[in-house]
Short mmCIF file of C-alpha atoms in Angstrom, two decimals:
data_model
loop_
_atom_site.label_atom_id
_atom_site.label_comp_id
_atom_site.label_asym_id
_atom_site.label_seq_id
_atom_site.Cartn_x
_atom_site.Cartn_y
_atom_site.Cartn_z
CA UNK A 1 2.54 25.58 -6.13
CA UNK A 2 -0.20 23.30 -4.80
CA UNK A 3 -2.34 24.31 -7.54
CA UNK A 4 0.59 22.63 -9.72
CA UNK A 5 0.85 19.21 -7.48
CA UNK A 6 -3.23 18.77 -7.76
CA UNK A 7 -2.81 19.27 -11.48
CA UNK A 8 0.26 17.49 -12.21
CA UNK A 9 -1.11 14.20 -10.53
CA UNK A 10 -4.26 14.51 -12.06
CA UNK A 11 -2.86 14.60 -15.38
CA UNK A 12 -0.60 11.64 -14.73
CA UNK A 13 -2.57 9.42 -13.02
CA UNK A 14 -5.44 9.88 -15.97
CA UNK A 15 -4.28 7.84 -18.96
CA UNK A 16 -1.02 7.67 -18.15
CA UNK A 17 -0.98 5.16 -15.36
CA UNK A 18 -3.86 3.47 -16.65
CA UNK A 19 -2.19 2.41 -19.58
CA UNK A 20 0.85 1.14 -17.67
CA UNK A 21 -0.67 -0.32 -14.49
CA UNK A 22 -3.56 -1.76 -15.05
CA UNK A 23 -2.26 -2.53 -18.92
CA UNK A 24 1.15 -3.51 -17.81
CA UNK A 25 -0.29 -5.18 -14.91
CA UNK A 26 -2.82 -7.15 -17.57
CA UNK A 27 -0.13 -8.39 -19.86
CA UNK A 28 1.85 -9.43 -16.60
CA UNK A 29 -1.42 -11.18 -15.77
CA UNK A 30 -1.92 -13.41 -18.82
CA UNK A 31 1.97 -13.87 -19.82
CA UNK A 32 2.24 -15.93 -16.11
CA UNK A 33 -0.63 -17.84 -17.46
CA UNK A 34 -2.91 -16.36 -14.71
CA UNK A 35 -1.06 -17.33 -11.80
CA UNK A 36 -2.58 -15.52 -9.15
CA UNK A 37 -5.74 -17.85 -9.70
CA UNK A 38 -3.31 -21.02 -10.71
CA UNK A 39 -1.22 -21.11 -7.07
CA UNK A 40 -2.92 -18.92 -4.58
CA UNK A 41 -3.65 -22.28 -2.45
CA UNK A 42 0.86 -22.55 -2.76
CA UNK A 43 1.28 -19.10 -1.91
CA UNK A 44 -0.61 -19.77 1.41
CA UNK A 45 1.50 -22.86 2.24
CA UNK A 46 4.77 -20.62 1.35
CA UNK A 47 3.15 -18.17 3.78
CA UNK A 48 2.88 -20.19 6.98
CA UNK A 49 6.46 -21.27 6.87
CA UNK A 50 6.51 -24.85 5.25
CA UNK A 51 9.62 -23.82 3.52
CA UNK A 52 11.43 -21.44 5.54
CA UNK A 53 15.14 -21.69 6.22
CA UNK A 54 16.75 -19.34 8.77
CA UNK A 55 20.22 -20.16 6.93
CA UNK A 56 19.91 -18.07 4.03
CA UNK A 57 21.37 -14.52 3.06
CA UNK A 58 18.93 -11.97 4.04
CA UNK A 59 17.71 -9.65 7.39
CA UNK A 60 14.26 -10.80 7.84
CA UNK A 61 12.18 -14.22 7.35
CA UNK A 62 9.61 -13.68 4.13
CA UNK A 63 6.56 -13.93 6.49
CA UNK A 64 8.05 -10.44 8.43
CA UNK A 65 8.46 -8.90 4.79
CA UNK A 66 5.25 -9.74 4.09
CA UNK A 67 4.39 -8.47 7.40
CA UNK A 68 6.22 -5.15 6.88
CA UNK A 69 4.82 -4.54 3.11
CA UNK A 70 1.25 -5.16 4.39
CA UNK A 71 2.05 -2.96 7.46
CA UNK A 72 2.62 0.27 4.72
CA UNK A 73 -0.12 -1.10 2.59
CA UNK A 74 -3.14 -1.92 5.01
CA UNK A 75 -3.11 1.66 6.27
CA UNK A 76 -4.93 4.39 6.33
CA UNK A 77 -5.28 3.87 2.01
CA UNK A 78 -8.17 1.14 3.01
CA UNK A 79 -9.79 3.34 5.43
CA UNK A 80 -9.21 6.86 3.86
CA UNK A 81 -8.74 5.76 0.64
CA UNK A 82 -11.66 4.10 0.14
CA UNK A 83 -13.69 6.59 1.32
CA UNK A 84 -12.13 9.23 -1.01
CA UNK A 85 -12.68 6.44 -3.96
CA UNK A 86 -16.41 6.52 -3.21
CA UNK A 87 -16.81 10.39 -2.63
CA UNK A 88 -14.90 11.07 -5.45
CA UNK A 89 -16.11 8.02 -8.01
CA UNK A 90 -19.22 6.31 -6.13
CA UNK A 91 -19.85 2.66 -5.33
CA UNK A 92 -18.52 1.24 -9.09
CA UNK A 93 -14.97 2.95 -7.93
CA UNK A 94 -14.95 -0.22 -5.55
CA UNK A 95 -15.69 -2.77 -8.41
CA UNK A 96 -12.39 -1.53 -10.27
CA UNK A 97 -10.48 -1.59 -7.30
CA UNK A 98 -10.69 -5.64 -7.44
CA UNK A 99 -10.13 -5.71 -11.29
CA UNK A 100 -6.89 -3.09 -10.25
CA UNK A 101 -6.12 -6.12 -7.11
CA UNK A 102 -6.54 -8.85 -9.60
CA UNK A 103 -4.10 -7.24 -11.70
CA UNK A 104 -1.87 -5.82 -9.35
CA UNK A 105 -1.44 -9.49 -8.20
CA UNK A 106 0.54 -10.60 -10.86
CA UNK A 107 2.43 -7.48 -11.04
CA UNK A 108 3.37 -8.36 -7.45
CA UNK A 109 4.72 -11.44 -8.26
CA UNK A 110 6.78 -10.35 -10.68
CA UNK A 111 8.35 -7.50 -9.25
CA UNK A 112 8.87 -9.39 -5.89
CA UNK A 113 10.38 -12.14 -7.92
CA UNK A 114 12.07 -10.20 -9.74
CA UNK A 115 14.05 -8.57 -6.44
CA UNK A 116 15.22 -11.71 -5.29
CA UNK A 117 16.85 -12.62 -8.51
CA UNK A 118 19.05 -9.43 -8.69
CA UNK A 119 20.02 -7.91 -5.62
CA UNK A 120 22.47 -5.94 -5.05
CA UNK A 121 25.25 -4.55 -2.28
CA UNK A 122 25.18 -1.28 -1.07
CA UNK A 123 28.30 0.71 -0.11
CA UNK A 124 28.33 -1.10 3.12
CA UNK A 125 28.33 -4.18 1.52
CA UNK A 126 25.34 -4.94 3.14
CA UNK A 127 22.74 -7.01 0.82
CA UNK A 128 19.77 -5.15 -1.00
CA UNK A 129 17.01 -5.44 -2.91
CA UNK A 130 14.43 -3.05 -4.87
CA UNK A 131 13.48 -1.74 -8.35
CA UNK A 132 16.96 0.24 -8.49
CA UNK A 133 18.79 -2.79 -7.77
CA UNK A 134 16.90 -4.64 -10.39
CA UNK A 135 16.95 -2.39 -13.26
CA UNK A 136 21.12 -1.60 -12.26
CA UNK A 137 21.37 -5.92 -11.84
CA UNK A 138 19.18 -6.97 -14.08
CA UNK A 139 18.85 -4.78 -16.83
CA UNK A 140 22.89 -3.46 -16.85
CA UNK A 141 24.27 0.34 -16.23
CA UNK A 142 22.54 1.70 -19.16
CA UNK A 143 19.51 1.79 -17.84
CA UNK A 144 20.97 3.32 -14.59
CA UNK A 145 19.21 6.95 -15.05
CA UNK A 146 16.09 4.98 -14.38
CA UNK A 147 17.29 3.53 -11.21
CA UNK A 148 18.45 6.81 -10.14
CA UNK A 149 14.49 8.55 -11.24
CA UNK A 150 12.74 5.96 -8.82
CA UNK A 151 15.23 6.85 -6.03
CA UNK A 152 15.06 10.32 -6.11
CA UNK A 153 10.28 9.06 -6.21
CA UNK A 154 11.17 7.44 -3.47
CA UNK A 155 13.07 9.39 -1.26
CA UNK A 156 10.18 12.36 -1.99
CA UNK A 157 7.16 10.26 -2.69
CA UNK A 158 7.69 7.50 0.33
CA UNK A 159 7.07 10.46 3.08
CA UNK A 160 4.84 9.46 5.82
CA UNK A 161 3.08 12.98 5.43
CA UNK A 162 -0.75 11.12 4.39
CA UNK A 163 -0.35 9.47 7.26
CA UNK A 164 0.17 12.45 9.66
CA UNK A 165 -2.36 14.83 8.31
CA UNK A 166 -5.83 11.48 8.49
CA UNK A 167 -4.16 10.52 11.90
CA UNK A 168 -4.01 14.28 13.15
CA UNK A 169 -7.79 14.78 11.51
CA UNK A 170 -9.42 11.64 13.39
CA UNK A 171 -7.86 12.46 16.98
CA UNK A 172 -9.20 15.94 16.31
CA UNK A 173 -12.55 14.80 15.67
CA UNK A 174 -12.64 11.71 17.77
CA UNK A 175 -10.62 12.83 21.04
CA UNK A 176 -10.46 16.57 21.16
CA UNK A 177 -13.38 18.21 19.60
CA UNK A 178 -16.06 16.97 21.36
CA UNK A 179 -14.88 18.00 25.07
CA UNK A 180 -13.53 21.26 23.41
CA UNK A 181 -9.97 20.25 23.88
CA UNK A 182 -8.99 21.91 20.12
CA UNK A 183 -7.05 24.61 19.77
CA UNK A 184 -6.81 24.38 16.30
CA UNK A 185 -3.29 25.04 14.41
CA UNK A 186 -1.79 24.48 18.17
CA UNK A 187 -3.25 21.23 17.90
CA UNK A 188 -1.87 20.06 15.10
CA UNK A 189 1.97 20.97 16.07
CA UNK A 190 1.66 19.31 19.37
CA UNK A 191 0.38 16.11 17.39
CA UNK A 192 2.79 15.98 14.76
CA UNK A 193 6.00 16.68 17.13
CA UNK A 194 3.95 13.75 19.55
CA UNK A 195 3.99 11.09 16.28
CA UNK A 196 7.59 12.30 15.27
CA UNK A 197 8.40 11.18 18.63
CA UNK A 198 7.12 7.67 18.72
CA UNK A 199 8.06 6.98 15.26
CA UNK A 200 11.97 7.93 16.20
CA UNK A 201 11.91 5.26 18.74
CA UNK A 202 11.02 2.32 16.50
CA UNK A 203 12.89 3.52 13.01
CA UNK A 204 16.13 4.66 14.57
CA UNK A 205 16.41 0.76 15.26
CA UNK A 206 16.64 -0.58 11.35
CA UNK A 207 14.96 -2.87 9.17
CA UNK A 208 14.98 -5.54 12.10
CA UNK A 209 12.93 -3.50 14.87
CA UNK A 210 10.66 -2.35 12.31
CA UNK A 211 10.13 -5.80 10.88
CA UNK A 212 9.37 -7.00 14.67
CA UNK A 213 7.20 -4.20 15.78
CA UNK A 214 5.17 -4.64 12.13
CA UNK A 215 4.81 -8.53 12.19
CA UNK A 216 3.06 -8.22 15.56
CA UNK A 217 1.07 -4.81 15.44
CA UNK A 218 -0.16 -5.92 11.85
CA UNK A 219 -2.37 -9.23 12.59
CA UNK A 220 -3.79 -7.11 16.53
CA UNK A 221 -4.75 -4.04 14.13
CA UNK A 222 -6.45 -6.45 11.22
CA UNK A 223 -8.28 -8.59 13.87
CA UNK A 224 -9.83 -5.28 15.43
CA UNK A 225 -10.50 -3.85 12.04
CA UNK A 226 -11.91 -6.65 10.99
CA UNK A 227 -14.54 -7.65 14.27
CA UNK A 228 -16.10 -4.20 14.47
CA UNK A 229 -16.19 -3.99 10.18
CA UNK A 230 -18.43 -7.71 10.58
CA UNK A 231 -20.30 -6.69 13.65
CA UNK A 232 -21.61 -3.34 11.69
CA UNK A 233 -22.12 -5.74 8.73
CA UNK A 234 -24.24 -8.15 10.86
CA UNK A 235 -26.30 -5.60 11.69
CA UNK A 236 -27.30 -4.30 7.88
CA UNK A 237 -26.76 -8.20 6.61
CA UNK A 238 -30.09 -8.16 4.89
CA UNK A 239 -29.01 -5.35 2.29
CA UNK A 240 -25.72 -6.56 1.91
CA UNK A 241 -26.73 -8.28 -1.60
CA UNK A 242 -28.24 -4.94 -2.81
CA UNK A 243 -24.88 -3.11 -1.87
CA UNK A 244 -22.72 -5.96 -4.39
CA UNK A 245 -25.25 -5.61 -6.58
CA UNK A 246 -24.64 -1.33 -6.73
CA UNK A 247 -21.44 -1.96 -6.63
CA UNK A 248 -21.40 -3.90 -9.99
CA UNK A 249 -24.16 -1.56 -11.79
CA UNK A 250 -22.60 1.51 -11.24
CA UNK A 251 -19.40 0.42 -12.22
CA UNK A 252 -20.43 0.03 -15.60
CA UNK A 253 -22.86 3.20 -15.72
CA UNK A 254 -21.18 5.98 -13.08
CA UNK A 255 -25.07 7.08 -12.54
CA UNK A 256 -24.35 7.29 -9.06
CA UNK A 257 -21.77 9.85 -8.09
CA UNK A 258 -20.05 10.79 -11.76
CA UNK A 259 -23.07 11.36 -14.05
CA UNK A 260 -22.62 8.26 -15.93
CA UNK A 261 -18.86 9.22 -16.39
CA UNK A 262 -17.97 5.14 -16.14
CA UNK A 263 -14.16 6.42 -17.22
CA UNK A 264 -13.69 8.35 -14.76
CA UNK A 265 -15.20 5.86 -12.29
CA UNK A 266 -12.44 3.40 -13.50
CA UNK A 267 -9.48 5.97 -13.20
CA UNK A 268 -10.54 6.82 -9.62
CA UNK A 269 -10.61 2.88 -8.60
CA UNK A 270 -7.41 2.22 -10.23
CA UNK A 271 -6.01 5.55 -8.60
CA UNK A 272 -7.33 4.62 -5.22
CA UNK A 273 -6.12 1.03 -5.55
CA UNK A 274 -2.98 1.98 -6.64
CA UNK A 275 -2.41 3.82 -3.23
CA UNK A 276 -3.75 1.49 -1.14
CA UNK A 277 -1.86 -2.18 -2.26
CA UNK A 278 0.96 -0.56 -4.26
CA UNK A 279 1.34 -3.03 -7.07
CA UNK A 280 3.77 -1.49 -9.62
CA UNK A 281 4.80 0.98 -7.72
CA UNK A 282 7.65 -0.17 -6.88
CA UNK A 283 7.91 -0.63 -2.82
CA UNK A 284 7.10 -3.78 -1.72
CA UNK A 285 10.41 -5.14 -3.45
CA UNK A 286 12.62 -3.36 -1.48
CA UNK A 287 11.22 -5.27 2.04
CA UNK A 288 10.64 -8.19 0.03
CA UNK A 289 14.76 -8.07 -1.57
CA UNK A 290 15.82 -8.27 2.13
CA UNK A 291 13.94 -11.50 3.01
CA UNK A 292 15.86 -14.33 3.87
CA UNK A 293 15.08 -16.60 0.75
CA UNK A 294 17.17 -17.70 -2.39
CA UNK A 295 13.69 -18.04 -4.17
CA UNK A 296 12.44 -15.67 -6.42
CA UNK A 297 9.33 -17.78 -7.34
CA UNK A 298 8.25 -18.31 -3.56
CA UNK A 299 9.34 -14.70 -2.61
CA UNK A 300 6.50 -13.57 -5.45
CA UNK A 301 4.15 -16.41 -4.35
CA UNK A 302 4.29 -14.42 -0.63
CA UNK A 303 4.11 -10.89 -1.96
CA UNK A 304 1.15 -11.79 -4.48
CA UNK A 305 -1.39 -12.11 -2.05
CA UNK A 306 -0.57 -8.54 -0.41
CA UNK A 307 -3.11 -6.97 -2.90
CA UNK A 308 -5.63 -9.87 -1.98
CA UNK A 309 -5.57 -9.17 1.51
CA UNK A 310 -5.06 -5.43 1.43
CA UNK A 311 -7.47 -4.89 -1.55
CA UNK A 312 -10.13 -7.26 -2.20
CA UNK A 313 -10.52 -8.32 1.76
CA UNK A 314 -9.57 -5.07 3.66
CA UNK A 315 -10.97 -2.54 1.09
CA UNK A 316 -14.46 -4.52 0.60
CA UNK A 317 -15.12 -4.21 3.90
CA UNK A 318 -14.23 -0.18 4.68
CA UNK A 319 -16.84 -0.01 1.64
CA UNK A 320 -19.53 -2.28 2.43
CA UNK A 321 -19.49 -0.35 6.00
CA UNK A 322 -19.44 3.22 4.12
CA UNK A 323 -22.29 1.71 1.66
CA UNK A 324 -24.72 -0.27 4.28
CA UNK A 325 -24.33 3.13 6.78
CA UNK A 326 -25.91 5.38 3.70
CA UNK A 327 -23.50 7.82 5.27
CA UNK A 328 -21.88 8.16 1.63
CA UNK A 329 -24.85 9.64 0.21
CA UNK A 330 -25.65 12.05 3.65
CA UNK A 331 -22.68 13.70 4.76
CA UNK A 332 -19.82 15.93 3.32
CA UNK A 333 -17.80 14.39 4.91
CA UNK A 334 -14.42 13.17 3.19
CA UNK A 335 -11.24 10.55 3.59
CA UNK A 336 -11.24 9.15 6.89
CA UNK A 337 -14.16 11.66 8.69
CA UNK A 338 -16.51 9.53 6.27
CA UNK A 339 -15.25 6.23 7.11
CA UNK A 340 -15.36 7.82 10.84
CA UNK A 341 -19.14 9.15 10.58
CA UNK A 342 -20.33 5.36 9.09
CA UNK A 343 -18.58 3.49 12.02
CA UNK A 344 -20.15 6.05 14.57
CA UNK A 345 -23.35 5.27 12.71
CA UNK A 346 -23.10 1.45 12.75
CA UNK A 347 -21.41 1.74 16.33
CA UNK A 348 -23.11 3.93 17.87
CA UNK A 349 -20.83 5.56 21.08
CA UNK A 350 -18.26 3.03 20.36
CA UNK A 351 -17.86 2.96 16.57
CA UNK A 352 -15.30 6.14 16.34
CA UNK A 353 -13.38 4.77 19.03
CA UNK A 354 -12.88 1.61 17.96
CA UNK A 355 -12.15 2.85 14.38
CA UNK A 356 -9.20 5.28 16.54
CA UNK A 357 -7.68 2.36 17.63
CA UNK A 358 -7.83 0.62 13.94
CA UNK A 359 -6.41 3.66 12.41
CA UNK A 360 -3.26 5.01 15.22
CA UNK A 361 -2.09 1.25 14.74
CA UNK A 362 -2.36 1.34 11.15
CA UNK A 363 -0.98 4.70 10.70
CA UNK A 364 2.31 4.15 13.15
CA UNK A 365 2.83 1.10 11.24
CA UNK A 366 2.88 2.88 7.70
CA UNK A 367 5.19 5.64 9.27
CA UNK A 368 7.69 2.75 10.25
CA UNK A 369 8.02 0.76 7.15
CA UNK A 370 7.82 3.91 4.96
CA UNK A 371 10.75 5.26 6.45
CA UNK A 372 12.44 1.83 6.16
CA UNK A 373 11.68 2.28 1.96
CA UNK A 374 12.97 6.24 1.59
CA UNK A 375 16.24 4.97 3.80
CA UNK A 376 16.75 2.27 1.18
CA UNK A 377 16.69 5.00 -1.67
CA UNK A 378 18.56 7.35 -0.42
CA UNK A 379 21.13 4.85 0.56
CA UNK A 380 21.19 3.84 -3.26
CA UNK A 381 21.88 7.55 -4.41
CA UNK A 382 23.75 8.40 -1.55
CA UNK A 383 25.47 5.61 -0.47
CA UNK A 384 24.97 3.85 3.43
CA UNK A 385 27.48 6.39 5.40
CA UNK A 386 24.59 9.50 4.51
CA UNK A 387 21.32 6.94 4.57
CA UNK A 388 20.86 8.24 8.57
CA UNK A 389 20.31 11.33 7.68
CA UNK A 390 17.44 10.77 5.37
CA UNK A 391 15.58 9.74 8.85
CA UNK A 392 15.67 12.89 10.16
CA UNK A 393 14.38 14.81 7.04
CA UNK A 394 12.08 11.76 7.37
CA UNK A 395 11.02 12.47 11.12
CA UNK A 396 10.61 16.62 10.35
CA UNK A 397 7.85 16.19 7.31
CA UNK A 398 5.99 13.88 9.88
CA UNK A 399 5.29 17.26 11.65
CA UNK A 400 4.81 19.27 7.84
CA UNK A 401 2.17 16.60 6.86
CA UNK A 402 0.36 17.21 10.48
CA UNK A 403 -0.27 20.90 9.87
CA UNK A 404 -0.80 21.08 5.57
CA UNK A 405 -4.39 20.94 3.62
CA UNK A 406 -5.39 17.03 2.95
CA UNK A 407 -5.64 17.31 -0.86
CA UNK A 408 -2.22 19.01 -1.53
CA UNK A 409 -0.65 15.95 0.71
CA UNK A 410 -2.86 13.23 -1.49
CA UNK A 411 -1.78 14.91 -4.66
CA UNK A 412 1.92 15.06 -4.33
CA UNK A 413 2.47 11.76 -2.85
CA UNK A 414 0.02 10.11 -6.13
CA UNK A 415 2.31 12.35 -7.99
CA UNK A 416 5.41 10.98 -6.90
CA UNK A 417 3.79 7.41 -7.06
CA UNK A 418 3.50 7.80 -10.44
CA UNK A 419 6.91 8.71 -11.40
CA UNK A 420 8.59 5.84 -9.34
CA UNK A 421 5.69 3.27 -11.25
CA UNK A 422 7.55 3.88 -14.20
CA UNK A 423 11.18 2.50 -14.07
CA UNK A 424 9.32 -0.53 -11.84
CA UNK A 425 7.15 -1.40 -14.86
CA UNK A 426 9.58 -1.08 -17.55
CA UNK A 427 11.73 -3.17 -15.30
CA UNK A 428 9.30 -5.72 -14.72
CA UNK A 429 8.26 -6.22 -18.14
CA UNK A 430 11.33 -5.98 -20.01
CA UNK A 431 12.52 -8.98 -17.18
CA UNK A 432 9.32 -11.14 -16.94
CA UNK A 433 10.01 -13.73 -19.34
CA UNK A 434 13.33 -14.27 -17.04
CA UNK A 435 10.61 -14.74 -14.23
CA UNK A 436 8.71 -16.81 -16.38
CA UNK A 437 11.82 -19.63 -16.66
CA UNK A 438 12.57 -19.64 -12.79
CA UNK A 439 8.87 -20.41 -12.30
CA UNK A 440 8.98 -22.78 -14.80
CA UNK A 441 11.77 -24.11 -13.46
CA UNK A 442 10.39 -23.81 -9.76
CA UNK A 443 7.16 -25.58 -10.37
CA UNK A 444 8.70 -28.62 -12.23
CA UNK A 445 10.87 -29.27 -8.99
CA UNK A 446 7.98 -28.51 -6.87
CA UNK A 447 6.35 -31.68 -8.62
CA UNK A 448 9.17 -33.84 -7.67
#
């Protein structure tokens, strides 16, 4: 059966999701005229509140969903994920990470957009948003069997079990091992029942507690990230050219990890960004549809620059540290051990505690907000009166991803990724030029 998961998302995420990511993502990209680049300065004005209005339908203000998406998106997929782009790919992996950002941008926007402008009400009557309600809104019953495909993704794919298994691995390595406090499988139980535990607390208290608890864990865990990443990086500054410079050459040659496979140095980037800023995929709409905001345009303004920050900021630096270290080419290490090993090296003493820190805030955030996402998809197939339970399936995997082998757990949840990428593409480009109006629309008024 795991044999089947490994193969099964290798197969899809080759030219599969190439074609309709990073090609959906493209045409997305130069039908909006190349908007990302066009109004990234208005997106950061929308961002810091200039046009916020408590008054409107909605749960949360758009700075907490943006809060919330980047709290499941800057996660362990920048730390882990970056790592596993470079073991598996080498340093050009990184260069078509940004193209995937770049792209994934627009797609952003649109989708985002897109779940403002046709929400829906669940059986509670409670206001939602997401690619189900979209596609059921937006694109009529018909099209409903796709709706119901990225629920049942969701509900499967949107487990926090990647999560468990790099947070049980580093406070192995980091806190246990080395005073010979590991007792192996034992270990591992005791940690997962320990995270199921903490994560009950904050997601038996909705959408609201989780949107508080993300908006001010998220900007304490990128500050700390972010000061040890630049003090490691002060340290090696003199070869930080060389390392862009790599970066760019074996992009376009895969000489120095695939052989000079450059296609398979592109699939891995796009794979790995995929995971780590979730453009297309379909999530980020469901915290964005519950923003309080009667603007699709600004609501996809906000959730553009998730990528930006999650990919092209938080991603460059996990690999310039990996790259400058040289730990890449010197260990066998992999996922977050190797990002673990290069901040030890750069840090030395301090590095792997620091990194601890980064990575149990990151993680606990994910584990929040994705539980908030499966909720929201099981409350579409299910209807609101049954959502509660899906938090205590939710709560048990926490422990199942703790204990299971880290490549079976990567597998299925790119697996499951894929399949819920599909109705949120088709969605999103069979409704763009809809998008494309309203912006048209929102601009002119903006010039007012």
């Amino acid at each position: 059966m795991g044999q089947f998961i490994i193969d099964f998302s290798n197969w899809i995420w080759d030219t599969p999701m190439l074609v309709l990511l990073m090609g959906g993502g493209f045409i997305l990209f130069v039908y909006s005229g190349f908007l990302p680049f066009r109004y990234f300065g208005h997106a950061l004005k929308v961002v810091r509140g200039k046009y916020d209005d408590e008054n409107l339908p909605g749960q949360i203000s758009s700075r907490q969903a943006l809060s919330a998406a980047i709290a499941a998106t800057v996660g362990l997929g920048n730390i882990s994920g970056v790592a596993i782009a470079i073991n598996m790919g080498g340093p050009g992996a990184i260069f078509w990470m940004w193209v995937s950002a770049f792209v994934g941008m627009a797609t952003k926007y649109f989708t985002c957009s897109l779940a403002i402008m046709y929400r829906g009400v669940d059986t509670a009557g409670v206001i939602q948003g997401g690619p189900m309600y979209v596609i059921e809104e937006g694109m009529g019953k018909k099209w409903k069997p796709l709706a119901i495909l990225f629920s049942v993704a969701g509900v499967l794919g949107l487990l926090a079990i990647f999560q468990a298994n790099q947070l049980t691995a580093v406070f192995r390595s980091v806190m246990l091992q080395p005073y010979g406090l590991d007792h192996g499988e034992n270990t591992k139980w005791v940690l997962g029942i320990s995270m199921m535990i903490i994560v009950a607390i904050v997601i038996l208290g909705g959408i609201k507690r989780i949107a508080a608890v993300a908006s001010k864990l998220v900007p304490f865990m990128v500050l700390l990230y972010f000061g040890t990443v630049l003090i490691i990086m002060f340290k090696y500054y003199e070869n930080i050219p060389s390392m862009f410079w790599m970066i760019l050459e074996d992009a376009f040659t895969g000489n120095a990890v695939m052989g000079g496979a450059v296609g398979a140095v592109m699939v891995i980037g796009a794979r790995r960004a995929a995971f780590s800023n979730e453009a297309g995929i379909g999530t980020a709409p469901m915290v964005h549809g519950a923003s309080k905001n009667n603007e699709p345009v600004r609501e996809g303004l906000i959730a553009m620059l998730g990528p930006f920050i999650d990919t092209v900021v938080v991603c460059t630096l996990t690999a310039l540290v990996i790259l400058l270290t040289g730990v890449w080419e010197s260990t066998e290490n992999d996922g977050v051990k190797l990002t673990l090993s290069a901040f030890e090296m750069g840090l030395p003493g301090i590095g792997k505690y620091l990194l601890m820190m980064a990575v149990l805030v990151f993680a606990l955030s994910t584990m929040f907000t994705y539980s908030y996402y499966g909720h929201k998809c099981f409350n579409y197939l299910f209807g609101a009166d049954k959502a509660k339970y899906y938090n205590y399936f939710y709560l048990v995997t926490i422990v199942a991803g703790a204990v299971v082998s880290l490549e079976v757990v990567v597998s299925f949840i790119d697996g499951m990724y894929a399949i819920m990428a599909i109705p949120t593409m088709i969605s999103s480009i069979y409704l763009a030029p809809k998008v494309k109006a309203a912006t048209k629309e929102y601009f002119k008024r903006m010039e007012r």
